[in-house]
Amino acid sequence: MNTLPIHNPATAALITQVPADDAASVAAKAAAARAAQPGWNAVPLAERKACIARFRAGVVAELETLAATMTGETGKPIKMSRNELNGLLGRIDFFLKEVDAQLATETVYAEGGMTEQIQHIPLGVVVNISAWNYPWFVGANVYVPALLTGNAVLYKPSEYATLTGLAMARLLHAAGIPKDVFIAVVGGGEVGAALQAQRIDGLFFTGSYATGAKIAQALGPRMVKLQLELGGKDPTYVCEDANVKNAAESLADGAMYNTGQSCCSVERIYVHEKIYDAFCAAFVDTVRGFKVGDPMAEDTYIGAVTRAPQLAVLEAQVADALAKGATLRIGGTRLPGPGNWFAPTVFTEVNHSMELMREESFGPVIGIQKVSGDAQALQLMNDTRYGLTAGMFTPDEARAKALLAQVNAGSVYWNCCDRVSPRLPWSGHGDSGVGLTLSTYGIATFTRPKAWHLRQA
Ligand code: NAD
């Protein structure tokens, strides 16, 4: 039997080892899910909803333990782990409220003995290969609507959030979801690859562009529905009429929350030259106030970097920015271990020749660039292969709407950032991915429309 070691990124200590899957067990799990799916789809929707409601209650009952488990294996500050679990509840409520309407058969024509209907049937067996940075959010965005709409789910948590993924499976099963309708699959990239090779009806992936591109290449000829929620290099533009202090505090939080490891972290900031110096000073002041430390401590704001290899990526971005003339305002180095630690880092006088402004940092590192006005800001915001989110700070609503309408991004923010709503679709342009989760579209995406042409004899 394979095993997967689970480490605490804040201390490097081994937490435990869990049994892991191999090619044979993955194939057996896929076959079990295939056999179980029709039975689950035959369960009345009200009962499927009752299972998910009990799952929600289970999360509430164990919230403290679940938060500690997530913090232990990811290094996420404990308050942010609690925030994620509390945020999850609103997402579940949204799906429970909206699923009936999404599954209702629509009669779109009825005349002269001819009726046309659209029925919404489940995809079948769907795979969810997930990320570690918000394991509850990105997992539940897929498996909650997938289960509600009658699919069986093979769920592979990230190898950096496996204990959390196993807790999800335990709570779903305790809530009445049959064991073979939601199956956790444990392991790293090779197990994900084995999973994608099975006979499946949909693959929903959250993770990096590099892995997403590999999966897309493998699945292309197989005509399997594929959704990829990938990384970003999310820009925000601060106009000269913005409230400097409010914008600096909001954007420092948007850049550094979860130690900068959010898909929608603010990754690039453009500031109008008229307020550039004041903004940079306020931003650095805010970052200086962020407490770095034990992720289990209540007052910690910056926790450990989850994946050790990311430290080298951050160091390379820092070295590249310094070599190309950026000004380091704070941080810039690893912090002493054990564990994976990086100081919150702010660069000013950056430009687009620097990796820091082009490739996802996914850590507590940010660059702030001076711009002359809206035209230059827009050009720089769109100078990226990604397109997940983008934002603008100004009291002028018309100006913000005019500019944000021209930005290539799945979500745009006016006077806010780093925000996800269950009511709105979550999607990316370009190398940030294809497909979407959340909103009513994020329920419909787990169904297939079947067209009925019915003529009375
Ligand atoms: P990753 O690509 O390293 O891993 C993601 C998942 O893919 C893991 O479960 C991993 O085991 C699996 N995997 C790795 N190689 C595989 C292969 N060859 N075949 C199949 N599966 C394989 O990403 P990560 O480090 O877990 O997540 C961080 C990335 O996720 C960042 O780029 C972040 O921006 C992105 N992300 C995006 C969103 C979004 O909604 N757009 C949300 C969260 C995270």
Coordinates of C-alpha atoms and ligand atoms in Angstrom, one line a residue:
M1 CA 0.0 0.0 0.0
N2 CA 1.3 3.5 -0.9
T3 CA 1.4 6.1 1.8
L4 CA 1.4 9.9 1.7
P5 CA 3.3 11.8 4.3
I6 CA 1.6 14.9 5.6
H7 CA 3.8 17.7 6.9
N8 CA 3.1 20.9 8.8
P9 CA 4.6 23.7 6.7
A10 CA 5.0 25.9 9.7
T11 CA 7.3 23.5 11.5
A12 CA 8.3 20.9 8.9
A13 CA 7.1 18.2 11.3
L14 CA 5.5 15.1 10.0
I15 CA 1.9 15.2 11.1
T16 CA 1.0 11.7 9.9
Q17 CA 1.1 9.3 7.0
V18 CA -2.1 8.3 5.2
P19 CA -2.8 5.4 2.9
A20 CA -2.6 6.6 -0.7
D21 CA -4.1 5.3 -4.0
D22 CA -2.3 3.6 -6.9
A23 CA -3.4 2.9 -10.4
A24 CA -5.4 -0.2 -9.4
S25 CA -7.3 1.4 -6.5
V26 CA -8.1 4.4 -8.7
A27 CA -9.6 2.2 -11.3
A28 CA -11.6 0.3 -8.7
K29 CA -12.9 3.6 -7.3
A30 CA -13.9 4.9 -10.7
A31 CA -15.8 1.6 -11.4
A32 CA -17.6 1.8 -8.0
A33 CA -18.6 5.4 -8.7
R34 CA -19.9 4.5 -12.2
A35 CA -22.0 1.7 -10.7
A36 CA -23.4 3.9 -7.9
Q37 CA -24.3 7.0 -10.0
P38 CA -27.7 6.0 -11.5
G39 CA -29.0 5.0 -8.0
W40 CA -28.0 8.4 -6.6
N41 CA -29.7 10.2 -9.5
A42 CA -32.8 8.2 -8.7
V43 CA -32.9 9.6 -5.2
P44 CA -35.4 12.4 -5.0
L45 CA -33.9 15.8 -5.1
A46 CA -35.4 16.7 -1.7
E47 CA -33.4 13.8 -0.1
R48 CA -30.2 14.7 -1.9
K49 CA -30.7 18.2 -0.5
A50 CA -31.3 16.9 3.0
C51 CA -28.0 15.1 2.8
I52 CA -26.2 18.3 1.9
A53 CA -28.0 20.2 4.7
R54 CA -26.8 17.5 7.2
F55 CA -23.3 17.9 5.8
R56 CA -23.5 21.6 6.5
A57 CA -24.6 20.9 10.0
G58 CA -21.7 18.5 10.4
V59 CA -19.3 21.3 9.3
V60 CA -20.8 23.7 11.8
A61 CA -20.6 21.1 14.7
E62 CA -16.9 20.4 14.0
L63 CA -15.8 23.8 12.8
E64 CA -13.0 24.4 15.3
T65 CA -11.4 21.0 14.7
L66 CA -11.8 21.3 10.9
A67 CA -10.1 24.8 11.1
A68 CA -7.2 23.4 13.1
T69 CA -6.8 20.5 10.7
M70 CA -6.6 22.8 7.7
T71 CA -4.2 25.2 9.5
G72 CA -2.0 22.3 10.5
E73 CA -1.5 21.0 7.0
T74 CA -1.5 24.2 5.0
G75 CA -0.1 26.9 7.4
K76 CA -3.2 29.1 6.9
P77 CA -3.7 31.4 9.9
I78 CA -6.4 29.9 12.1
K79 CA -8.7 32.9 11.9
M80 CA -8.6 32.6 8.1
S81 CA -9.4 28.9 8.3
R82 CA -12.4 29.7 10.4
N83 CA -13.4 32.4 7.9
E84 CA -13.2 29.9 5.1
L85 CA -15.4 27.4 6.9
N86 CA -18.0 30.1 7.8
G87 CA -17.9 31.3 4.2
L88 CA -18.6 27.8 3.0
L89 CA -21.9 27.8 4.8
G90 CA -23.3 30.6 2.6
R91 CA -22.2 28.8 -0.5
I92 CA -24.0 25.6 0.5
D93 CA -27.1 27.7 1.3
F94 CA -27.0 29.3 -2.1
F95 CA -26.8 25.9 -3.9
L96 CA -29.6 24.4 -1.7
K97 CA -31.8 27.4 -2.6
E98 CA -31.1 27.4 -6.3
V99 CA -30.8 23.8 -7.3
D100 CA -34.6 23.0 -7.8
A101 CA -35.0 25.7 -10.4
Q102 CA -31.9 24.5 -12.2
L103 CA -33.1 21.0 -12.5
A104 CA -36.7 21.8 -13.4
T105 CA -37.6 20.5 -16.9
E106 CA -38.5 23.5 -19.2
T107 CA -41.3 23.4 -21.8
V108 CA -40.1 25.8 -24.5
Y109 CA -42.8 25.1 -27.1
A110 CA -46.2 23.5 -27.0
E111 CA -48.4 23.9 -30.1
G112 CA -50.5 21.7 -32.4
G113 CA -49.7 18.5 -30.6
M114 CA -46.0 19.2 -30.6
T115 CA -44.1 19.8 -27.3
E116 CA -40.5 20.7 -26.9
Q117 CA -38.8 20.3 -23.6
I118 CA -35.3 20.7 -22.1
Q119 CA -34.4 18.3 -19.4
H120 CA -31.4 18.8 -17.2
I121 CA -29.7 15.5 -16.5
P122 CA -26.4 14.9 -14.6
L123 CA -23.1 14.5 -16.4
G124 CA -22.6 11.2 -14.7
V125 CA -19.2 10.5 -13.0
V126 CA -17.2 13.6 -12.4
V127 CA -13.7 14.0 -11.2
N128 CA -12.6 16.9 -9.1
I129 CA -8.8 17.4 -8.8
S130 CA -8.4 20.2 -6.3
A131 CA -6.0 22.7 -4.9
W132 CA -4.8 23.3 -1.3
N133 CA -5.1 27.1 -0.9
Y134 CA -8.8 27.1 -0.1
P135 CA -9.6 23.4 0.0
W136 CA -13.1 23.8 1.4
F137 CA -14.1 26.6 -1.1
V138 CA -12.7 25.1 -4.3
G139 CA -13.7 21.6 -3.4
A140 CA -17.3 22.4 -2.3
N141 CA -17.8 24.7 -5.4
V142 CA -17.6 21.5 -7.4
Y143 CA -18.8 18.6 -5.3
V144 CA -21.8 20.2 -3.6
P145 CA -23.6 21.2 -6.9
A146 CA -22.3 18.0 -8.6
L147 CA -23.9 15.8 -5.9
L148 CA -27.1 17.9 -5.7
T149 CA -27.6 17.5 -9.5
G150 CA -27.2 13.7 -9.3
N151 CA -23.6 13.1 -10.2
A152 CA -21.1 10.7 -8.5
V153 CA -17.9 12.5 -7.6
L154 CA -14.3 11.2 -7.4
Y155 CA -12.6 13.9 -5.4
K156 CA -8.8 14.2 -5.2
P157 CA -7.7 16.7 -2.6
S158 CA -4.4 18.3 -3.1
E159 CA -1.6 16.3 -1.5
Y160 CA -1.1 19.5 0.7
A161 CA -4.7 19.4 2.0
T162 CA -5.4 15.7 2.2
L163 CA -6.5 15.5 5.9
T164 CA -9.0 18.2 5.1
G165 CA -10.2 16.3 2.0
L166 CA -10.6 13.1 4.1
A167 CA -12.7 15.1 6.7
M168 CA -15.0 16.2 3.8
A169 CA -15.5 12.6 2.8
R170 CA -16.2 11.5 6.3
L171 CA -18.8 14.3 6.9
L172 CA -20.5 13.7 3.5
H173 CA -20.8 10.0 4.3
A174 CA -22.1 10.7 7.8
A175 CA -24.7 13.0 6.3
G176 CA -26.1 10.2 4.1
I177 CA -24.2 10.5 0.8
P178 CA -23.5 6.8 -0.2
K179 CA -19.8 5.8 0.1
D180 CA -19.5 5.1 -3.6
V181 CA -21.2 8.4 -4.7
F182 CA -18.5 10.5 -3.2
I183 CA -15.1 8.9 -3.1
A184 CA -11.9 10.5 -1.9
V185 CA -8.8 9.6 -4.0
V186 CA -5.5 10.2 -2.2
G187 CA -2.2 11.1 -3.6
G188 CA -0.1 13.5 -5.7
G189 CA 0.1 14.3 -9.4
E190 CA 0.5 10.7 -10.5
V191 CA -2.8 9.8 -8.8
G192 CA -4.4 12.8 -10.4
A193 CA -3.1 11.5 -13.8
A194 CA -4.4 8.0 -13.1
L195 CA -7.8 9.5 -12.2
Q196 CA -8.1 11.5 -15.4
A197 CA -7.3 8.3 -17.4
Q198 CA -10.5 6.6 -16.2
R199 CA -13.8 6.5 -18.0
I200 CA -15.4 9.7 -16.7
D201 CA -17.9 12.3 -17.9
G202 CA -16.4 15.5 -16.6
L203 CA -13.2 16.7 -15.0
F204 CA -13.2 19.8 -12.9
F205 CA -9.7 21.0 -12.0
T206 CA -8.4 23.8 -9.7
G207 CA -4.7 24.4 -9.7
S208 CA -1.8 25.8 -11.7
Y209 CA -1.7 26.6 -15.4
A210 CA 1.1 24.1 -15.9
T211 CA -1.0 21.2 -14.6
G212 CA -4.2 22.4 -16.2
A213 CA -2.4 22.5 -19.6
K214 CA -1.2 18.9 -19.1
I215 CA -4.7 17.7 -18.3
A216 CA -6.2 19.6 -21.2
Q217 CA -3.8 18.0 -23.5
A218 CA -4.6 14.5 -22.2
L219 CA -8.4 14.9 -22.3
G220 CA -8.7 16.8 -25.6
P221 CA -9.2 13.8 -27.8
R222 CA -11.5 12.1 -25.3
M223 CA -14.4 14.5 -25.5
V224 CA -14.7 14.7 -21.7
K225 CA -16.2 17.9 -20.4
L226 CA -13.3 19.9 -18.9
Q227 CA -13.2 22.9 -16.6
L228 CA -10.0 24.5 -15.5
E229 CA -9.8 27.1 -12.8
L230 CA -6.2 28.2 -12.9
G231 CA -3.9 31.0 -11.7
G232 CA -3.9 34.7 -12.2
K233 CA -1.8 37.9 -12.1
D234 CA -4.6 40.1 -10.9
P235 CA -4.1 43.8 -11.3
T236 CA -5.7 46.8 -9.5
Y237 CA -5.4 50.4 -10.5
V238 CA -5.6 53.2 -7.9
C239 CA -6.7 56.5 -9.4
E240 CA -5.6 60.0 -8.2
D241 CA -9.0 60.7 -6.7
A242 CA -9.0 57.5 -4.5
N243 CA -8.9 57.6 -0.8
V244 CA -5.2 56.7 -0.3
K245 CA -5.4 55.2 3.1
N246 CA -8.5 53.1 2.4
A247 CA -7.1 51.8 -0.9
A248 CA -3.7 51.0 0.6
E249 CA -5.2 49.1 3.5
S250 CA -7.7 47.2 1.3
L251 CA -5.1 46.3 -1.3
A252 CA -2.4 45.2 1.3
D253 CA -5.0 42.8 2.7
G254 CA -5.9 41.7 -0.9
A255 CA -2.3 41.0 -1.7
M256 CA -1.2 39.3 1.6
Y257 CA -4.4 37.5 2.9
N258 CA -3.7 33.8 3.2
T259 CA 0.0 34.7 2.9
G260 CA -0.7 35.8 -0.7
Q261 CA -1.8 32.3 -1.7
S262 CA -5.2 33.1 -3.2
C263 CA -6.0 32.6 -6.9
C264 CA -7.6 36.1 -6.7
S265 CA -4.8 37.7 -4.7
V266 CA -3.9 41.2 -5.8
E267 CA -0.7 40.5 -7.7
R268 CA 0.0 43.8 -9.4
I269 CA -0.8 47.4 -8.3
Y270 CA -0.8 50.4 -10.6
V271 CA -1.0 53.8 -8.9
H272 CA -1.6 57.2 -10.5
E273 CA 1.6 59.3 -10.3
K274 CA -0.2 62.1 -8.4
I275 CA -0.7 59.9 -5.3
Y276 CA 2.1 57.3 -5.9
D277 CA 4.4 58.2 -3.1
A278 CA 1.6 58.6 -0.5
F279 CA 0.0 55.3 -1.6
C280 CA 3.3 53.4 -1.4
A281 CA 4.1 54.8 2.1
A282 CA 0.6 53.9 3.4
F283 CA 0.8 50.4 1.8
V284 CA 4.2 49.7 3.3
D285 CA 3.0 50.9 6.7
T286 CA 0.0 48.5 6.5
V287 CA 2.2 45.6 5.6
R288 CA 4.7 46.4 8.4
G289 CA 1.8 46.0 10.8
F290 CA 1.0 42.4 9.6
K291 CA 2.0 39.9 12.3
V292 CA 4.0 36.9 11.0
G293 CA 4.0 33.9 13.1
D294 CA 2.5 30.6 14.4
P295 CA -0.5 29.9 12.2
M296 CA -2.4 28.6 15.3
A297 CA -2.0 32.0 17.1
E298 CA -5.1 34.2 17.1
D299 CA -3.2 37.4 16.1
T300 CA -1.2 35.9 13.3
Y301 CA -1.9 37.4 9.9
I302 CA 0.9 36.0 7.8
G303 CA 1.3 32.2 8.1
A304 CA 3.7 29.7 6.5
V305 CA 4.1 29.3 2.8
T306 CA 2.3 26.0 2.1
R307 CA 4.6 24.5 -0.5
A308 CA 8.4 24.6 0.2
P309 CA 9.3 24.8 -3.6
Q310 CA 7.4 28.2 -3.8
L311 CA 10.1 29.8 -1.6
A312 CA 12.6 29.5 -4.5
V313 CA 10.0 31.0 -6.9
L314 CA 9.6 34.0 -4.6
E315 CA 13.4 34.3 -4.2
A316 CA 13.9 34.3 -7.9
Q317 CA 11.3 37.0 -8.4
V318 CA 13.0 39.1 -5.8
A319 CA 16.4 38.7 -7.3
D320 CA 15.1 39.5 -10.8
A321 CA 13.3 42.6 -9.6
L322 CA 16.4 43.8 -7.8
A323 CA 18.6 43.2 -10.8
K324 CA 16.2 45.2 -13.0
G325 CA 16.2 48.2 -10.7
A326 CA 13.1 47.8 -8.5
T327 CA 13.1 49.4 -5.0
L328 CA 12.7 46.9 -2.2
R329 CA 10.6 48.7 0.5
I330 CA 10.2 45.8 3.0
G331 CA 11.0 42.1 3.3
G332 CA 12.6 40.4 0.4
T333 CA 14.0 37.2 2.1
R334 CA 13.1 33.9 3.6
L335 CA 12.6 33.9 7.3
P336 CA 14.4 31.4 9.5
G337 CA 12.8 27.9 9.7
P338 CA 12.0 25.2 10.5
G339 CA 9.1 25.4 8.1
N340 CA 8.5 27.5 5.0
W341 CA 8.6 31.2 5.8
F342 CA 8.9 34.3 3.6
A343 CA 8.8 37.9 4.8
P344 CA 6.0 40.1 3.5
T345 CA 7.7 41.9 0.6
V346 CA 6.8 45.1 -1.2
F347 CA 8.6 46.5 -4.3
T348 CA 8.1 49.9 -5.9
E349 CA 9.5 51.3 -9.1
V350 CA 8.7 48.0 -10.9
N351 CA 7.9 47.5 -14.5
H352 CA 6.7 44.8 -16.9
S353 CA 10.2 43.5 -17.7
M354 CA 10.2 41.9 -14.2
E355 CA 8.9 38.4 -13.5
L356 CA 7.2 39.9 -10.4
M357 CA 4.8 41.8 -12.7
R358 CA 4.2 38.9 -15.2
E359 CA 4.1 35.5 -13.4
E360 CA 2.0 34.5 -10.5
S361 CA 3.9 35.0 -7.2
F362 CA 1.5 33.0 -5.0
G363 CA 3.2 34.3 -1.9
P364 CA 3.5 37.5 0.2
V365 CA 5.3 39.5 -2.5
I366 CA 3.8 42.4 -4.5
G367 CA 5.0 45.1 -6.9
I368 CA 3.6 48.7 -7.2
Q369 CA 4.0 50.5 -10.5
K370 CA 3.5 54.2 -11.2
V371 CA 1.2 55.1 -14.1
S372 CA 0.4 58.4 -15.8
G373 CA -3.4 57.8 -16.2
D374 CA -6.2 55.6 -17.3
A375 CA -4.9 54.7 -20.7
Q376 CA -1.5 53.5 -19.4
A377 CA -3.2 51.6 -16.5
L378 CA -5.5 49.8 -18.9
Q379 CA -2.7 48.9 -21.3
L380 CA -0.7 47.4 -18.4
M381 CA -3.6 45.6 -16.8
N382 CA -4.3 43.8 -20.1
D383 CA -0.6 43.1 -20.6
T384 CA -0.9 39.5 -19.2
R385 CA -1.6 36.0 -20.4
Y386 CA -4.0 35.6 -17.4
G387 CA -7.4 37.1 -16.8
L388 CA -9.0 36.1 -13.5
T389 CA -9.8 39.4 -11.6
A390 CA -9.0 43.1 -11.9
G391 CA -10.0 46.1 -9.9
M392 CA -10.0 49.9 -9.7
F393 CA -10.2 52.3 -6.8
T394 CA -11.9 55.7 -7.5
P395 CA -15.0 57.4 -6.2
D396 CA -16.0 57.9 -9.9
E397 CA -18.3 55.1 -10.8
A398 CA -18.7 56.0 -14.5
R399 CA -14.9 56.1 -14.9
A400 CA -14.5 52.8 -13.2
K401 CA -17.2 51.1 -15.2
A402 CA -15.8 52.5 -18.5
L403 CA -12.3 51.2 -17.8
L404 CA -13.2 47.9 -16.2
A405 CA -15.4 47.1 -19.2
Q406 CA -12.3 47.0 -21.3
V407 CA -10.3 44.7 -18.9
N408 CA -10.0 41.0 -19.9
A409 CA -10.9 39.4 -16.6
G410 CA -13.6 37.0 -15.3
S411 CA -14.4 39.3 -12.3
V412 CA -13.9 43.0 -11.9
Y413 CA -14.0 45.0 -8.6
W414 CA -14.8 48.6 -8.0
N415 CA -13.3 49.8 -4.7
C416 CA -12.9 46.3 -3.4
C417 CA -10.7 43.3 -4.2
D418 CA -10.0 39.6 -3.4
R419 CA -13.7 38.8 -3.1
V420 CA -15.8 35.8 -4.3
S421 CA -19.6 35.6 -4.1
P422 CA -21.7 32.4 -4.4
R423 CA -24.2 34.5 -6.4
L424 CA -21.7 35.4 -9.2
P425 CA -19.9 33.2 -11.7
W426 CA -16.2 32.5 -11.0
S427 CA -14.3 32.2 -14.2
G428 CA -11.1 33.2 -15.9
H429 CA -10.0 34.4 -19.4
G430 CA -6.9 33.3 -21.2
D431 CA -4.5 31.2 -19.2
S432 CA -6.7 31.6 -16.1
G433 CA -8.8 28.8 -17.4
V434 CA -12.0 27.7 -19.0
G435 CA -15.5 27.1 -17.5
L436 CA -16.8 28.4 -14.2
T437 CA -18.1 27.6 -10.8
L438 CA -20.6 29.4 -8.5
S439 CA -23.8 31.2 -9.4
T440 CA -26.7 29.4 -11.0
Y441 CA -24.4 28.7 -14.0
G442 CA -22.1 26.8 -11.6
I443 CA -25.0 24.5 -10.9
A444 CA -26.0 24.1 -14.5
T445 CA -22.5 23.2 -15.5
F446 CA -22.8 19.8 -13.7
T447 CA -25.8 19.0 -16.0
R448 CA -26.3 18.2 -19.6
P449 CA -29.4 19.6 -21.4
K450 CA -31.4 16.8 -23.1
A451 CA -33.7 17.9 -25.8
W452 CA -37.2 16.2 -26.0
H453 CA -39.3 16.5 -29.2
L454 CA -42.7 15.1 -28.2
R455 CA -45.5 14.7 -30.7
Q456 CA -49.0 13.4 -29.6
A457 CA -49.9 10.4 -31.8
Ligands
NAD1 P1 -1.1 22.2 -8.8 O1 -1.4 22.4 -10.2 O2 0.3 22.0 -8.4 O3 -2.0 21.0 -8.2 C1 -3.4 21.0 -8.3 C2 -3.9 19.6 -8.3 O4 -3.4 18.9 -9.4 C3 -3.3 18.8 -7.1 O5 -4.4 18.0 -6.6 C4 -2.3 17.9 -7.7 O6 -2.0 16.7 -7.0 C5 -2.9 17.6 -9.1 N1 -1.9 17.2 -10.1 C6 -0.6 17.6 -10.2 N2 -0.1 17.1 -11.4 C7 -1.1 16.4 -12.0 C8 -1.2 15.7 -13.3 N3 -0.2 15.6 -14.1 N4 -2.4 15.2 -13.6 C9 -3.5 15.3 -12.8 N5 -3.4 16.0 -11.6 C10 -2.3 16.5 -11.2 O7 -1.7 23.5 -8.1 P2 -1.7 23.9 -6.5 O8 -0.3 24.3 -6.1 O9 -2.4 22.9 -5.8 O10 -2.7 25.2 -6.5 C11 -2.2 26.5 -6.7 C12 -2.7 27.0 -8.0 O11 -4.1 26.9 -8.1 C13 -2.4 28.5 -8.2 O12 -1.9 28.7 -9.5 C14 -3.7 29.2 -8.0 O13 -3.9 30.4 -8.6 C15 -4.6 28.2 -8.6 N6 -6.0 28.3 -8.0 C16 -7.0 28.8 -8.9 C17 -8.3 28.9 -8.4 C18 -9.3 29.5 -9.3 O14 -10.5 29.5 -8.9 N7 -9.1 30.0 -10.5 C19 -8.6 28.7 -7.1 C20 -7.5 28.2 -6.2 C21 -6.3 28.0 -6.7

